[in-house]
JSON list of C-alpha atoms and ligand atoms in Angstrom, two decimals:
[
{"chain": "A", "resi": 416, "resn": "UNK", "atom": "CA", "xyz": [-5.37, -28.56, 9.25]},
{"chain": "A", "resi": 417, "resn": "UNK", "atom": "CA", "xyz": [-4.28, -24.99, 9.35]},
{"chain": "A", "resi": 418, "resn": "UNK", "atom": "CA", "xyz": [-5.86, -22.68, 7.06]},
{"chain": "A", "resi": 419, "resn": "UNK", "atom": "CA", "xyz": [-5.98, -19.09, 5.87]},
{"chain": "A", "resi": 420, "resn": "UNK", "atom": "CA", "xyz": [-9.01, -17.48, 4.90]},
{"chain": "A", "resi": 421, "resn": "UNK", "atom": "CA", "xyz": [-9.56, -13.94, 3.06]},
{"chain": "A", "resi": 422, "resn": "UNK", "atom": "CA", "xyz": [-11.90, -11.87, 4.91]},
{"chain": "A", "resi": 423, "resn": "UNK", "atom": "CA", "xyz": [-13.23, -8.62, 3.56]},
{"chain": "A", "resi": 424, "resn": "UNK", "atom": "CA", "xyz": [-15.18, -6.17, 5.42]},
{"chain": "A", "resi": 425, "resn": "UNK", "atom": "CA", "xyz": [-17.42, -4.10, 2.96]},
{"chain": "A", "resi": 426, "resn": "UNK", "atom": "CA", "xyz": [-17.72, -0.28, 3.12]},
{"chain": "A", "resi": 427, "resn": "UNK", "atom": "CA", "xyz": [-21.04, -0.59, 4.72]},
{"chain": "A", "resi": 428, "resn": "UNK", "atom": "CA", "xyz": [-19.55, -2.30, 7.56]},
{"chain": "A", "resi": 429, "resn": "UNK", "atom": "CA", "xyz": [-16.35, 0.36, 7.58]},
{"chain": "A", "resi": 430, "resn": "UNK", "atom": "CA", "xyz": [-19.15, 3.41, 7.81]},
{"chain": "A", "resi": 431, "resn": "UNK", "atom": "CA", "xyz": [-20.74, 2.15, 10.40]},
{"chain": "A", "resi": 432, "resn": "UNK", "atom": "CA", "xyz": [-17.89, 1.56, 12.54]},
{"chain": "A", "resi": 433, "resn": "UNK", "atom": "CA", "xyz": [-18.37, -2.54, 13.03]},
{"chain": "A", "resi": 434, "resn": "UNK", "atom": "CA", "xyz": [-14.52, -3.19, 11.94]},
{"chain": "A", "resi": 435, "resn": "UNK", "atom": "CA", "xyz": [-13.60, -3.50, 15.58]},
{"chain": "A", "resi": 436, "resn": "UNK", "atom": "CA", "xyz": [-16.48, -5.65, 16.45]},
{"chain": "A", "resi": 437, "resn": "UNK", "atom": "CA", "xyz": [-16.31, -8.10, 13.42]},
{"chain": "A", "resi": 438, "resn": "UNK", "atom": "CA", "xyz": [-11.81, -8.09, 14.00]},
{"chain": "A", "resi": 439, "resn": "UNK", "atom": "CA", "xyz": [-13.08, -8.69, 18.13]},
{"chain": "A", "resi": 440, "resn": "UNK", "atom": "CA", "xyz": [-15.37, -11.99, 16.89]},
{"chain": "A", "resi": 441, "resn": "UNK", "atom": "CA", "xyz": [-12.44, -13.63, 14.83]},
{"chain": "A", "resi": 442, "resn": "UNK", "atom": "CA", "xyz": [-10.02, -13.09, 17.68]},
{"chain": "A", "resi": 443, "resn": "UNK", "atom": "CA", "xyz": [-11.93, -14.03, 20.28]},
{"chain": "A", "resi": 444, "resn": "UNK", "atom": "CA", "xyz": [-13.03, -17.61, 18.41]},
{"chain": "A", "resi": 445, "resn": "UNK", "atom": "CA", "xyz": [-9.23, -18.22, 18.58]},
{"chain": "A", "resi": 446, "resn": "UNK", "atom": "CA", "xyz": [-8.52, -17.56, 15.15]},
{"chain": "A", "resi": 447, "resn": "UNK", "atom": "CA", "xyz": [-4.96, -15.90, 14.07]},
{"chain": "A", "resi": 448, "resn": "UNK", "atom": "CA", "xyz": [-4.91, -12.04, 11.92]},
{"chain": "A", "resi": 449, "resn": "UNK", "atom": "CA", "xyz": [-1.90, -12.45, 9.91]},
{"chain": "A", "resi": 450, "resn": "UNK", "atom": "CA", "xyz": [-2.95, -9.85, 7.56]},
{"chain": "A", "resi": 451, "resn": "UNK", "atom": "CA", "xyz": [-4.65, -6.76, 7.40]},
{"chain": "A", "resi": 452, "resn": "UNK", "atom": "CA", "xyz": [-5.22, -3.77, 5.55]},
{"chain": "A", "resi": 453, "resn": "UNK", "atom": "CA", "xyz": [-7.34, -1.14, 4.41]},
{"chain": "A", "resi": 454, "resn": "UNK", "atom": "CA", "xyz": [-8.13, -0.25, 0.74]},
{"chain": "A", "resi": 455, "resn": "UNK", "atom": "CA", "xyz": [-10.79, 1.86, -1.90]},
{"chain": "A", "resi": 456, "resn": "UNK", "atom": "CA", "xyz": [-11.27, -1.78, -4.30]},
{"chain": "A", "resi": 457, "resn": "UNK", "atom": "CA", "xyz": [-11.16, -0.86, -7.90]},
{"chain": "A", "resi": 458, "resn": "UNK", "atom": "CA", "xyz": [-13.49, -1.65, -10.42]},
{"chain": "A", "resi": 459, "resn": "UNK", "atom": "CA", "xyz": [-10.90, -4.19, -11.70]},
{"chain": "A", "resi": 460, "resn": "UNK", "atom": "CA", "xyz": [-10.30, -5.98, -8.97]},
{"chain": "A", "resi": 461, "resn": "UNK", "atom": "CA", "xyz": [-13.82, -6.24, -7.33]},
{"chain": "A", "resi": 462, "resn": "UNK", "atom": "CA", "xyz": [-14.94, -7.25, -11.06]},
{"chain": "A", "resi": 463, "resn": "UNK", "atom": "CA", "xyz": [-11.82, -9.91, -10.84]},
{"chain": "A", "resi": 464, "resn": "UNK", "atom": "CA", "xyz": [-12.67, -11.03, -7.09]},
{"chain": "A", "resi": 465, "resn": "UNK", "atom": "CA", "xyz": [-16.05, -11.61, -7.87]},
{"chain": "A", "resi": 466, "resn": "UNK", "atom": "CA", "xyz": [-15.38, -12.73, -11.41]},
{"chain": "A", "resi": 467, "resn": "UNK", "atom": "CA", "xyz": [-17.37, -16.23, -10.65]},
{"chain": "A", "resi": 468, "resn": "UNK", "atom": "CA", "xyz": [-20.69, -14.14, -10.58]},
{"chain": "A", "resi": 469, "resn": "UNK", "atom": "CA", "xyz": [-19.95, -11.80, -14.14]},
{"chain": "A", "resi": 470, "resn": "UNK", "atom": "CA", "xyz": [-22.78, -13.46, -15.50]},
{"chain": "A", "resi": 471, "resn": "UNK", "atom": "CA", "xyz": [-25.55, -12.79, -12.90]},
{"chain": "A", "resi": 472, "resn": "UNK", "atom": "CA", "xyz": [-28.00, -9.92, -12.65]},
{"chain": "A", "resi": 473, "resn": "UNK", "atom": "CA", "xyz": [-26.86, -8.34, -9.18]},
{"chain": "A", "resi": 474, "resn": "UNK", "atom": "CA", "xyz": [-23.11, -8.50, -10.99]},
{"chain": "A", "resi": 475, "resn": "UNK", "atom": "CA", "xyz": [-23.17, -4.63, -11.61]},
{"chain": "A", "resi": 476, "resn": "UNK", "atom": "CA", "xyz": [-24.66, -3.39, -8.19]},
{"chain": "A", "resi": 477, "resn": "UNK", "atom": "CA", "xyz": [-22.39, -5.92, -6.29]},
{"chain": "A", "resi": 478, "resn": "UNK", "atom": "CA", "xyz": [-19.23, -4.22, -7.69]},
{"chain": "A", "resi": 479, "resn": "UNK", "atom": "CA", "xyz": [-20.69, -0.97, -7.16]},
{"chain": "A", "resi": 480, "resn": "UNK", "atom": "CA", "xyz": [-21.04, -1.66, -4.05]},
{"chain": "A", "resi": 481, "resn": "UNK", "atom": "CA", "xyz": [-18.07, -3.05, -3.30]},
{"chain": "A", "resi": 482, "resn": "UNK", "atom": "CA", "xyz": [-15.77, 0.22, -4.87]},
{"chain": "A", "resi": 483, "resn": "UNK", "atom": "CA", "xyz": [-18.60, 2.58, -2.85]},
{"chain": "A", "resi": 484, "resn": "UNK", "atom": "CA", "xyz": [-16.23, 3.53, -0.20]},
{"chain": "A", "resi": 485, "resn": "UNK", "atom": "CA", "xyz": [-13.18, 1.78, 2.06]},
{"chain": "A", "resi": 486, "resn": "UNK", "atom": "CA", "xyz": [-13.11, -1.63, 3.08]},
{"chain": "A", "resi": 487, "resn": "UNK", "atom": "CA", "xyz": [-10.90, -4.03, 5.30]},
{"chain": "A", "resi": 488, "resn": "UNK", "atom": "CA", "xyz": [-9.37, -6.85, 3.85]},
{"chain": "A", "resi": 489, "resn": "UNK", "atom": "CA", "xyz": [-7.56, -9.29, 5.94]},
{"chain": "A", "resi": 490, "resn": "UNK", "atom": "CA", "xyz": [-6.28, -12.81, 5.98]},
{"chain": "A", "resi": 491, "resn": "UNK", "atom": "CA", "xyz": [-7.67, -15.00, 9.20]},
{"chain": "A", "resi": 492, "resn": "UNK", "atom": "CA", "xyz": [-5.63, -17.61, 10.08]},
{"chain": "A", "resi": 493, "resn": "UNK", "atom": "CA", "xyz": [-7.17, -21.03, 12.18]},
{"chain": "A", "resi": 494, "resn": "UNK", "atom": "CA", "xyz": [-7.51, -24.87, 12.36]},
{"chain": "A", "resi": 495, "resn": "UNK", "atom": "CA", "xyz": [-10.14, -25.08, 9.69]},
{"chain": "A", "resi": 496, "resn": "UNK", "atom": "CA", "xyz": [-11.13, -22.01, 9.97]},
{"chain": "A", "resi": 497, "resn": "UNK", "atom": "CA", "xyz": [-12.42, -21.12, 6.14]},
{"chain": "A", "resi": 498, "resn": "UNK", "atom": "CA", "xyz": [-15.55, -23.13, 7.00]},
{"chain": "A", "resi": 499, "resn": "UNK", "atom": "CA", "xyz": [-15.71, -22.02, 10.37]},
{"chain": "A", "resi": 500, "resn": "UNK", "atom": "CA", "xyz": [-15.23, -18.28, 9.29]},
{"chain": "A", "resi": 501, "resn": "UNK", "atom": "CA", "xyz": [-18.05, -19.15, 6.48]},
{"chain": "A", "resi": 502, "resn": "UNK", "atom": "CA", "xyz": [-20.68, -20.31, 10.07]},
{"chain": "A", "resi": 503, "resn": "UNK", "atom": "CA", "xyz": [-19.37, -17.39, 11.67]},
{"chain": "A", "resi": 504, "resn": "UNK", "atom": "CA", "xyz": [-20.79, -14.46, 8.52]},
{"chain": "A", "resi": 505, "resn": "UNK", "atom": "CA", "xyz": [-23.90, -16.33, 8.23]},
{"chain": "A", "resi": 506, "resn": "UNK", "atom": "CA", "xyz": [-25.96, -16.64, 5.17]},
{"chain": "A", "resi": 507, "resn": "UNK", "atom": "CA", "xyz": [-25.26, -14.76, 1.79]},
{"chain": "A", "resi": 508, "resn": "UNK", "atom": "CA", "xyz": [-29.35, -13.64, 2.73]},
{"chain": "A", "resi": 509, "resn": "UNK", "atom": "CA", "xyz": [-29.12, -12.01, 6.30]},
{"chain": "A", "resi": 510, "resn": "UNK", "atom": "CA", "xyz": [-33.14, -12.73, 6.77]},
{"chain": "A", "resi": 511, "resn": "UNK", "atom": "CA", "xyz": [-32.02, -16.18, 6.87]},
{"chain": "A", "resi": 512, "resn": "UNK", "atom": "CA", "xyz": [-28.70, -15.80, 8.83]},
{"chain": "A", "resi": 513, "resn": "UNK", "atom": "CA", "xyz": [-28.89, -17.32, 12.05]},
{"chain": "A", "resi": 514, "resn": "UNK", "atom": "CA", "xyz": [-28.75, -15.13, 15.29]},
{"chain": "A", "resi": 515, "resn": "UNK", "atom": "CA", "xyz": [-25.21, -14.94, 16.41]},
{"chain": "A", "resi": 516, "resn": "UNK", "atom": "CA", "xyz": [-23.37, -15.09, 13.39]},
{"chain": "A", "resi": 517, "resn": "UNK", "atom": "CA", "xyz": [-22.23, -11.40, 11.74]},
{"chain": "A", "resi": 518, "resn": "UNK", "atom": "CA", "xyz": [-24.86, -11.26, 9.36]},
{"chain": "A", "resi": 519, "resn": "UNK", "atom": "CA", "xyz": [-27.34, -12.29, 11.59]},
{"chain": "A", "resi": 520, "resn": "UNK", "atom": "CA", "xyz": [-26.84, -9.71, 14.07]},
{"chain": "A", "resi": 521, "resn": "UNK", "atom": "CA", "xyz": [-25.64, -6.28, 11.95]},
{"chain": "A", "resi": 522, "resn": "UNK", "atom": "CA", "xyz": [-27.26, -7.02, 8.04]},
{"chain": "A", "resi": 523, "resn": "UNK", "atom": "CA", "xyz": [-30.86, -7.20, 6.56]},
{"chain": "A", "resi": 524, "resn": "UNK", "atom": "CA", "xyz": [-30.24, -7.24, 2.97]},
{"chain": "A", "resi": 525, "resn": "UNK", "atom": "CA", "xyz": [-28.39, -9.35, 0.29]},
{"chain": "A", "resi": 526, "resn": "UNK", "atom": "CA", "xyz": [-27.04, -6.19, -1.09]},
{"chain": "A", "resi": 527, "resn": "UNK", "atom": "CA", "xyz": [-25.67, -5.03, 2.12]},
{"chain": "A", "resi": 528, "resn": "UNK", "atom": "CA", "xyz": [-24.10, -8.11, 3.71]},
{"chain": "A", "resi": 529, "resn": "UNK", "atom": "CA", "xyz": [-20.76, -6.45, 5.26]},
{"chain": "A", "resi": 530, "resn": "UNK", "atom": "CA", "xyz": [-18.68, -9.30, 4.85]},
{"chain": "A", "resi": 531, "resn": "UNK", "atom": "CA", "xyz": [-16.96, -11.42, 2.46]},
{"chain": "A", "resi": 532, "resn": "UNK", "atom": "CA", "xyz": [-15.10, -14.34, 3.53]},
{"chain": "A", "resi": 533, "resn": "UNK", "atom": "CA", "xyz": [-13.66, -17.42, 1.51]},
{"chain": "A", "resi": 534, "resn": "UNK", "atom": "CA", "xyz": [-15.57, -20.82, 0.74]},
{"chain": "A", "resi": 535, "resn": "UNK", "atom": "CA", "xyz": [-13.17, -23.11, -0.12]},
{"chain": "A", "resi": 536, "resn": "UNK", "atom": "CA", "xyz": [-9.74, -23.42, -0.30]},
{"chain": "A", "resi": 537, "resn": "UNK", "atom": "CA", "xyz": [-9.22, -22.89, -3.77]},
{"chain": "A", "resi": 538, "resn": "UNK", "atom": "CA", "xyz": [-11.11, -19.20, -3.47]},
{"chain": "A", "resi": 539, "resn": "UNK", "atom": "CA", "xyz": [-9.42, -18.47, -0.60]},
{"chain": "A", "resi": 540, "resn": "UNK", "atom": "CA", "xyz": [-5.56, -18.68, -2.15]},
{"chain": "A", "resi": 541, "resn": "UNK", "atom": "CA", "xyz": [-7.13, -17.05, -4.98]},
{"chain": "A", "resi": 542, "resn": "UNK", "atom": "CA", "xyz": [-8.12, -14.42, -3.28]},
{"chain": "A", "resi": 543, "resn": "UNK", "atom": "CA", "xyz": [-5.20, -13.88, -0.84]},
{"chain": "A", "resi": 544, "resn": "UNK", "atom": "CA", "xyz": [-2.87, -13.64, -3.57]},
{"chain": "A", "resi": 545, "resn": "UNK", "atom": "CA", "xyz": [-5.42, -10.78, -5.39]},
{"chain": "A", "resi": 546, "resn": "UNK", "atom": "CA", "xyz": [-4.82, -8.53, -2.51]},
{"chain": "A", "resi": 547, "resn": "UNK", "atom": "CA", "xyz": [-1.76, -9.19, -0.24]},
{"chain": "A", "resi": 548, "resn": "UNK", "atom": "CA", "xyz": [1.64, -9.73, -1.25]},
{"chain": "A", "resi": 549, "resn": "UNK", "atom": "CA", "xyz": [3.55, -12.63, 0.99]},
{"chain": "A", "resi": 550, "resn": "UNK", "atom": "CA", "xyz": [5.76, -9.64, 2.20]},
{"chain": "A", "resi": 551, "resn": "UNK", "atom": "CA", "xyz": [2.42, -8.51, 4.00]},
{"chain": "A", "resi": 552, "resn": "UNK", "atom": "CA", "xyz": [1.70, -11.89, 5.76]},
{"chain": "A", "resi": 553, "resn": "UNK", "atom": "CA", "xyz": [3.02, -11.98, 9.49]},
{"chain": "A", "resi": 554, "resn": "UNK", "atom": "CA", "xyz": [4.32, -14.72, 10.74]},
{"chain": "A", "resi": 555, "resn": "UNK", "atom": "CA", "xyz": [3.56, -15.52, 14.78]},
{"chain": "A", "resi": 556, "resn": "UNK", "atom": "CA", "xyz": [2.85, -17.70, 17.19]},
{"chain": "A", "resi": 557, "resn": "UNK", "atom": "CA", "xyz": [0.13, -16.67, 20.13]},
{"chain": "A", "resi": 558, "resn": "UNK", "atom": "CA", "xyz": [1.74, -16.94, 23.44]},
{"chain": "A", "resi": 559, "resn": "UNK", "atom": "CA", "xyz": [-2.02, -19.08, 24.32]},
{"chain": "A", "resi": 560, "resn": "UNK", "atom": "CA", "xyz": [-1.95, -21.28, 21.43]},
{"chain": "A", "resi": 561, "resn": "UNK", "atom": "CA", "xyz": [-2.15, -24.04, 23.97]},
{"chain": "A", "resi": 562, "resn": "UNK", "atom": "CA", "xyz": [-5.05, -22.63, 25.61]},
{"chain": "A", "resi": 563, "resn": "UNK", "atom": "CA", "xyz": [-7.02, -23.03, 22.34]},
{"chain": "A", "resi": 564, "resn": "UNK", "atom": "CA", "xyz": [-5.64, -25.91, 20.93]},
{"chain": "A", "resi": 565, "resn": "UNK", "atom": "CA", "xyz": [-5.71, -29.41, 22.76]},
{"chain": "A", "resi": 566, "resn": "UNK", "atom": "CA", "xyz": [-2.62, -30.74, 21.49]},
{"chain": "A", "resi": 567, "resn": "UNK", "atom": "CA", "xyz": [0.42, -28.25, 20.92]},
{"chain": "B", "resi": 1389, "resn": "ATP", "atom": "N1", "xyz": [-29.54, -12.34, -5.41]},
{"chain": "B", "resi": 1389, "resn": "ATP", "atom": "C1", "xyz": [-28.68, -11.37, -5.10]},
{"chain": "B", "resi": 1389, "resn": "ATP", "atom": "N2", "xyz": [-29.04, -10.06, -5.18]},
{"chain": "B", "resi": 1389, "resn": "ATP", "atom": "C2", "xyz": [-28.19, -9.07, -4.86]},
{"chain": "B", "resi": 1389, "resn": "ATP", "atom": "N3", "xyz": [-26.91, -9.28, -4.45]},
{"chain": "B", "resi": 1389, "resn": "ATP", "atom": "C3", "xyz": [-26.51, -10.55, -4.36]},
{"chain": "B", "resi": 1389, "resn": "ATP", "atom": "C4", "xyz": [-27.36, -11.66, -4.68]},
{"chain": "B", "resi": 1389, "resn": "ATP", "atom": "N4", "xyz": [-26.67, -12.80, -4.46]},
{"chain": "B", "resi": 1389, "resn": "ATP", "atom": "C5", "xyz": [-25.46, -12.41, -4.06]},
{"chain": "B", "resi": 1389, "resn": "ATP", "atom": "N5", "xyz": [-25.34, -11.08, -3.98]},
{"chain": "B", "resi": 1389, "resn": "ATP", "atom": "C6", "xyz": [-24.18, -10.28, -3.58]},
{"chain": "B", "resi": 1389, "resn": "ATP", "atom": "O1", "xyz": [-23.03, -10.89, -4.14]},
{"chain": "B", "resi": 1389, "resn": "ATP", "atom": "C7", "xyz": [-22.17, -11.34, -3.10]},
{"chain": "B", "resi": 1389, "resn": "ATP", "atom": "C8", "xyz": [-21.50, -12.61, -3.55]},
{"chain": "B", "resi": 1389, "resn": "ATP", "atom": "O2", "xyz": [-22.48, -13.64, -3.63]},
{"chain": "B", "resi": 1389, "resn": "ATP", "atom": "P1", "xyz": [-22.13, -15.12, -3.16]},
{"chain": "B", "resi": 1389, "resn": "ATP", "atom": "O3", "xyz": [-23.14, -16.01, -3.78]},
{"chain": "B", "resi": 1389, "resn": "ATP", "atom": "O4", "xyz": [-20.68, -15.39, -3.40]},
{"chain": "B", "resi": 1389, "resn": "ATP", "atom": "O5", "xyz": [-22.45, -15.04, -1.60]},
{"chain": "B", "resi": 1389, "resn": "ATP", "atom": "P2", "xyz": [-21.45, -15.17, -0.37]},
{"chain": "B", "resi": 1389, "resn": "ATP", "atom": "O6", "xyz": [-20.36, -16.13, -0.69]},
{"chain": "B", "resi": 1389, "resn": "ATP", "atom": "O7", "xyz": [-22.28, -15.41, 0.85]},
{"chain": "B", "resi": 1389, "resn": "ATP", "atom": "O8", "xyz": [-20.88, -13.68, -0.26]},
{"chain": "B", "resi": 1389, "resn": "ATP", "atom": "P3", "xyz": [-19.36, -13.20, -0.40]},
{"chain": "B", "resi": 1389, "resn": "ATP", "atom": "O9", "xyz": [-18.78, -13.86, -1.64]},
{"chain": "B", "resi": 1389, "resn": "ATP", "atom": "O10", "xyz": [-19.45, -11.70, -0.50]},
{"chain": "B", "resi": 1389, "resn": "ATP", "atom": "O11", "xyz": [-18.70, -13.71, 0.84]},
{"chain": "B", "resi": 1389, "resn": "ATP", "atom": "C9", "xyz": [-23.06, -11.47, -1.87]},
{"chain": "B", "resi": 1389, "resn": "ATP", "atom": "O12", "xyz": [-22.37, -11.36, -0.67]},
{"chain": "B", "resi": 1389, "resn": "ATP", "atom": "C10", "xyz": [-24.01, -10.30, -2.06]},
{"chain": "B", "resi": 1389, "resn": "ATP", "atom": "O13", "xyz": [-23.40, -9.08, -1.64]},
{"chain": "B", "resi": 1390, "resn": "MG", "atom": "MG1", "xyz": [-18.99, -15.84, -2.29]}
]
């Protein structure tokens, strides 16, 4: 089934210039951008997109973290791809991301992760409609669609 998924690259991964690389990984699997933006998170709305983990001790350094610079937020597009995005970051831990997904190969630490993405799809039309409006959705079809999908 198609999915959207809400992706957010942190400001650690803005500073050290791994927007292109993480943006490369998504489109080369296949999977769709249909929305995409860049934005300084407030305190209310990281404390509102994280809002599930108010009550745990790391809730005060994640948001700081999160409002500590720019980040990317974008909406990925895919046949099941809000699981498949979740394989593709790796483990909340990067010590224990595998090799080969985004964590794995550009994060050590919990606190420094560089990506957010969806994990269900409840969170992830939650989260879509906390940061994009449907006027910033695009609509399109990829000219290779049948190239990457067996039967369209
Ligand atoms: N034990 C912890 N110590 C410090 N920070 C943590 C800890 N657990 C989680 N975090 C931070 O909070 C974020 C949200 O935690 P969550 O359990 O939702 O992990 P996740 O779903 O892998 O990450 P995200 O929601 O950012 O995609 C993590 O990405 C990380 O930045
Ligand atoms: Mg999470």
């Amino acid at each position: 089934m198609i999915e959207r998924s809400f992706v957010m690259l942190k400001p650690d991964a803005v500073l050290r210039r791994l927007m292109g690389d993480i943006i490369n990984r998504f489109e080369a699997r296949g999977l769709k951008i249909v929305g995409v933006k860049m934005l300084n998170i407030s305190r209310e709305l990281a404390e509102e997109h994280y809002a599930e983990h108010e009550q745990k001790p790391f809730f005060n350094d994640l948001v700081e973290y999160i409002t500590s610079g720019s980040t990317l937020a974008m909406v990925v597009e895919g046949d099941d791809c809000i699981n498949l995005i979740r394989k593709m970051v790796g483990s909340t831990n990067p010590k224990e991301s595998d090799i080969g997904t985004i964590r794995g190969d550009y994060a050590l630490e919990t606190g420094r992760n560089i990506i957010h993405a969806s994990d269900s799809p409840k969170s992830a039309k939650r989260e879509i409609s906390l940061f994009f409006d449907d006027s910033e959705i695009c609509e399109y079809k990829m000219p290779d669609e049948h190239l990457v999908y067996e039967n369209i």
